[in-house]
XYZ file of C-alpha atoms in Angstrom:
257
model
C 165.155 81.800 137.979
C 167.806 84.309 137.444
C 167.748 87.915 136.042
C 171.620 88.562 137.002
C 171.648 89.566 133.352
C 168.761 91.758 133.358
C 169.352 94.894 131.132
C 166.541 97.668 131.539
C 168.739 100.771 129.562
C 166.970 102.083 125.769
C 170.702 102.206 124.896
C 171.868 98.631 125.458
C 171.281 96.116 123.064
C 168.662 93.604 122.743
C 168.350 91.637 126.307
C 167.596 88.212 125.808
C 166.742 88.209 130.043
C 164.408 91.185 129.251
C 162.731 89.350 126.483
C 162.107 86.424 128.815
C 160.533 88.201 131.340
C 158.311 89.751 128.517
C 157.275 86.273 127.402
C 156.134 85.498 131.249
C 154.368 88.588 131.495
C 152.533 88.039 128.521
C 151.363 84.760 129.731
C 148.477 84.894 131.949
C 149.623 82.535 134.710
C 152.924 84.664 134.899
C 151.469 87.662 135.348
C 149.275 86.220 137.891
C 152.503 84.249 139.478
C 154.263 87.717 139.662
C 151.278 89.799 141.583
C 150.521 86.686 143.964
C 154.365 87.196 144.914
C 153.926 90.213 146.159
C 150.559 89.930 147.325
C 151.515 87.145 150.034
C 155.421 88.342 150.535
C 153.711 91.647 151.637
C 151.778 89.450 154.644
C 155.553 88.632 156.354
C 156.801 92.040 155.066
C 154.076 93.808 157.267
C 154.798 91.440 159.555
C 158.356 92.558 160.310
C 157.822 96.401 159.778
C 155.430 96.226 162.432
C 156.805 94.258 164.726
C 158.263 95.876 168.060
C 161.975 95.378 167.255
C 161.377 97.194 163.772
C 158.729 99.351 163.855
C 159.415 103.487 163.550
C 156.868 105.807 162.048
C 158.219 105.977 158.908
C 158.648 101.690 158.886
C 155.154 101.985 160.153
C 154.053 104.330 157.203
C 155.726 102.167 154.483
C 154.395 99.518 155.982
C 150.529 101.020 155.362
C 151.682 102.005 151.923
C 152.703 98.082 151.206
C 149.809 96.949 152.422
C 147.162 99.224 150.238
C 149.329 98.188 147.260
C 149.107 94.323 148.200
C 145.507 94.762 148.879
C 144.797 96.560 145.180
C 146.722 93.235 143.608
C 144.649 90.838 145.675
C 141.530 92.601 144.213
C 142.649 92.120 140.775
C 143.512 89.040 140.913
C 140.172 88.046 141.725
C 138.811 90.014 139.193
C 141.194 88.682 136.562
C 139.359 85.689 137.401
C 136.026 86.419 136.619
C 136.920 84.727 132.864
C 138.848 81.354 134.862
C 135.829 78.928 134.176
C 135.676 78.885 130.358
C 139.200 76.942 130.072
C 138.249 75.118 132.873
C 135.002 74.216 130.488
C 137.468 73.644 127.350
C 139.484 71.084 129.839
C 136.712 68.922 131.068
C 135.275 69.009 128.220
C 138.845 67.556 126.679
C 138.466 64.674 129.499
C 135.568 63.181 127.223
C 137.426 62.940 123.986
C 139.610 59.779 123.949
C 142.213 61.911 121.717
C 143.082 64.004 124.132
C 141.997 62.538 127.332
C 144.933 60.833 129.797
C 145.710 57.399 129.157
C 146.357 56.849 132.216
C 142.939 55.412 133.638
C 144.171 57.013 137.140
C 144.736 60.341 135.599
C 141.773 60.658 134.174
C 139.887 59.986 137.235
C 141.572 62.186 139.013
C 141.355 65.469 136.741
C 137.540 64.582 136.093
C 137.314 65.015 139.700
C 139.668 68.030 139.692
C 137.417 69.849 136.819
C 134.058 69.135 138.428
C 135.632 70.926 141.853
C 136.604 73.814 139.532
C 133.339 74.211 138.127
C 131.914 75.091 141.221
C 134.707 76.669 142.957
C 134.378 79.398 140.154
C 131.108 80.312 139.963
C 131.197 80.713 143.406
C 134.120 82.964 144.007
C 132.852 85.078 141.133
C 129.336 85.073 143.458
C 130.743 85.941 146.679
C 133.528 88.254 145.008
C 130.541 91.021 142.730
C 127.909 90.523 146.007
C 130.909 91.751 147.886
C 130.963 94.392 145.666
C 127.597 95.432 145.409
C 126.583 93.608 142.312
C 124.799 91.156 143.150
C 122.346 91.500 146.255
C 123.628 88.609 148.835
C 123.339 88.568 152.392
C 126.711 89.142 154.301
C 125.887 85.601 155.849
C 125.080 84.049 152.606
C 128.848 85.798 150.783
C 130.213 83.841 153.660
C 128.460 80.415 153.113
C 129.681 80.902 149.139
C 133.025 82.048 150.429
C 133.614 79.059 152.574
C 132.066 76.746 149.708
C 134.040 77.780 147.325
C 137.406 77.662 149.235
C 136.223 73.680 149.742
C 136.035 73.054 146.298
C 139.416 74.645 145.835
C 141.070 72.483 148.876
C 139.231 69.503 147.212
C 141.097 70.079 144.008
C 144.583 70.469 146.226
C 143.726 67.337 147.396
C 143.538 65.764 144.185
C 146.511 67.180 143.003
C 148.746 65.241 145.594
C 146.714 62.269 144.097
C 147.907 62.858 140.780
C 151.724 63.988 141.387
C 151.863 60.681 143.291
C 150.748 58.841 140.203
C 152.399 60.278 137.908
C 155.478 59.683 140.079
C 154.823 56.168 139.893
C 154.427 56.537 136.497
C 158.142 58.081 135.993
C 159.288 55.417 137.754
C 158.187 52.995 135.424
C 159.656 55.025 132.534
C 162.958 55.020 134.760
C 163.056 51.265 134.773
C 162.137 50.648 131.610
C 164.948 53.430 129.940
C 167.282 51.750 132.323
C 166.558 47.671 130.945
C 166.575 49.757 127.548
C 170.172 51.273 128.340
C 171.326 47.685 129.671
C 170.292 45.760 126.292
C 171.552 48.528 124.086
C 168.195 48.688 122.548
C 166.945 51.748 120.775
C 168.759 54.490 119.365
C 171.348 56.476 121.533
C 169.507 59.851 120.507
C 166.327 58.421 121.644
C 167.610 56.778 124.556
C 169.016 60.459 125.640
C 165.611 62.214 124.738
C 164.242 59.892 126.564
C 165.899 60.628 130.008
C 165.678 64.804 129.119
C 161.963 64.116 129.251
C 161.949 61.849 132.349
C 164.388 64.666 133.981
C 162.478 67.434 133.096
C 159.202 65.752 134.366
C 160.282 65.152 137.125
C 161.402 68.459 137.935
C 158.183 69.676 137.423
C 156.376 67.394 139.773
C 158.600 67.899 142.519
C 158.074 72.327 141.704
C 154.449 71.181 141.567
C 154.416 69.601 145.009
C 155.930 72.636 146.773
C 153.606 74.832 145.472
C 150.539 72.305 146.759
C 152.473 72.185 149.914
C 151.634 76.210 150.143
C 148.083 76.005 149.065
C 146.835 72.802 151.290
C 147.167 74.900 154.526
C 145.929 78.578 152.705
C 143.113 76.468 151.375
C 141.952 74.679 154.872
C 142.327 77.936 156.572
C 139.509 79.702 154.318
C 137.545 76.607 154.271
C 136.850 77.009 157.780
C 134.706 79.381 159.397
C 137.488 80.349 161.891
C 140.329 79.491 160.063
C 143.084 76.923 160.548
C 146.487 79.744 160.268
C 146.931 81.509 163.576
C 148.055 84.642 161.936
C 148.234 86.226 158.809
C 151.768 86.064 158.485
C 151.783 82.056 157.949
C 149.189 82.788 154.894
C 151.905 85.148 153.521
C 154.482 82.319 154.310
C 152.591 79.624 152.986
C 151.603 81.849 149.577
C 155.091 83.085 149.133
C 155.856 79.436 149.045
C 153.054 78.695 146.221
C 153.766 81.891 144.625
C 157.215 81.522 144.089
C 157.916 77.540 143.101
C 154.736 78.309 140.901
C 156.473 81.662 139.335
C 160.098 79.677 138.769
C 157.527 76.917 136.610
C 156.217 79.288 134.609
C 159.488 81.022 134.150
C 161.061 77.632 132.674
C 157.762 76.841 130.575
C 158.259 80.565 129.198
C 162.214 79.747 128.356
């Protein structure tokens, strides 16, 4: 992701940069990519303004000021949530029409799984999140319980998703092979022979953006599924996020191109 050519004056022309950042904040997941960034980058940021070798009063007081902010984005990204579960509906619901279910018999086994684990992380969070607030009245034990439930589901979908990168992996591979005995025989047209390997590259590129940003959740995931957590401190959740955050914010930024 680059924004070298990023041009914020009224009196410049047209940016095409600017537009594409406009198109990514437009999109939901961008927007939610972009305050997730900063939400866990603030974690190590703290981290170092506080420390011993850095710290001053006024590191200490921009430090507070950083952390209010990141704690006003976590909020809303929660609450931005609240309306998660109805495509999360619309895409299980997808899994039981043969038209647009995966072919792959794999696939679909997996993201059936993956939906169900979604339909009760969400109603969950949004439980634990309005009790925390004061809407609903829960027990601070029982926001826990829903807390740590919910978290579970999440890690269980995680999970899953190494399941299905791996497969669909395997199944790129295939394609590879096959394009290649294609390319050998001088089979097919030349056009579609090239299409062909765009697709395969660009698919691939994906799955291995996908897997780094799994590799960030899996940990942030266990640690909130546990009733003590798994991360020592809070500076490997900002580590681990910042991870997530950002190979997840450089896919949207291509898928917005």
């Amino acid at each position: 992701m680059s924004v070298s050519k990023l041009n914020l004056s009224p009196f410049a022309k047209p940016s095409p940069t600017l537009a594409h950042l406009n198109r990514l904040i437009a999109s939901a997941s961008g927007t939610d990519k972009l305050f997730m960034l900063y939400a866990y980058s603030s974690h190590v940021i703290l981290y170092v303004l506080r420390s011993k070798r850095v710290a001053t009063k006024s590191r200490l007081l921009l430090a507070e000021r950083i952390g209010k902010l990141g704690a006003i984005i976590s909020d809303a990204r929660v609450l931005y949530r609240l309306f998660g579960i109805f495509p999360i509906i619309s895409w299980v619901q997808s899994l039981n029409d043969p038209a647009t279910a995966p072919k792959d018999k794999r696939h679909a086994l997996i993201e059936w799984l993956q939906g169900w684990s979604m339909l009760l992380y969400y109603p969950m969070e949004h439980a634990y999140y309005l009790a925390g607030k004061g809407v609903f009245p829960i027990s601070a034990a029982n926001i826990n319980t829903l807390a740590l439930w919910s978290c579970r589901f999440w890690a269980a979908y995680v999970a899953l998703q190494f399941a299905h990168i791996k497969r669909s992996y395997d199944l790129l591979k295939n394609s590879k092979k096959a394009l290649e005995l294609t390319s050998s025989t001088k089979e097919g047209q030349v056009s579609d022979i090239a299409a062909e390997k765009t697709r395969i590259a660009k698919a691939e590129q994906a799955l291995w953006t996908d897997l780094l940003v799994q590799c960030g959740y899996l940990p942030l995931t266990m640690h909130w599924s546990l009733p003590n957590g798994l991360l020592p401190d809070q500076v490997w959740v900002g580590l681990f996020g910042t991870l997530s955050a950002a190979c997840g914010l450089q896919g949207v930024w291509r898928a917005t191109a």
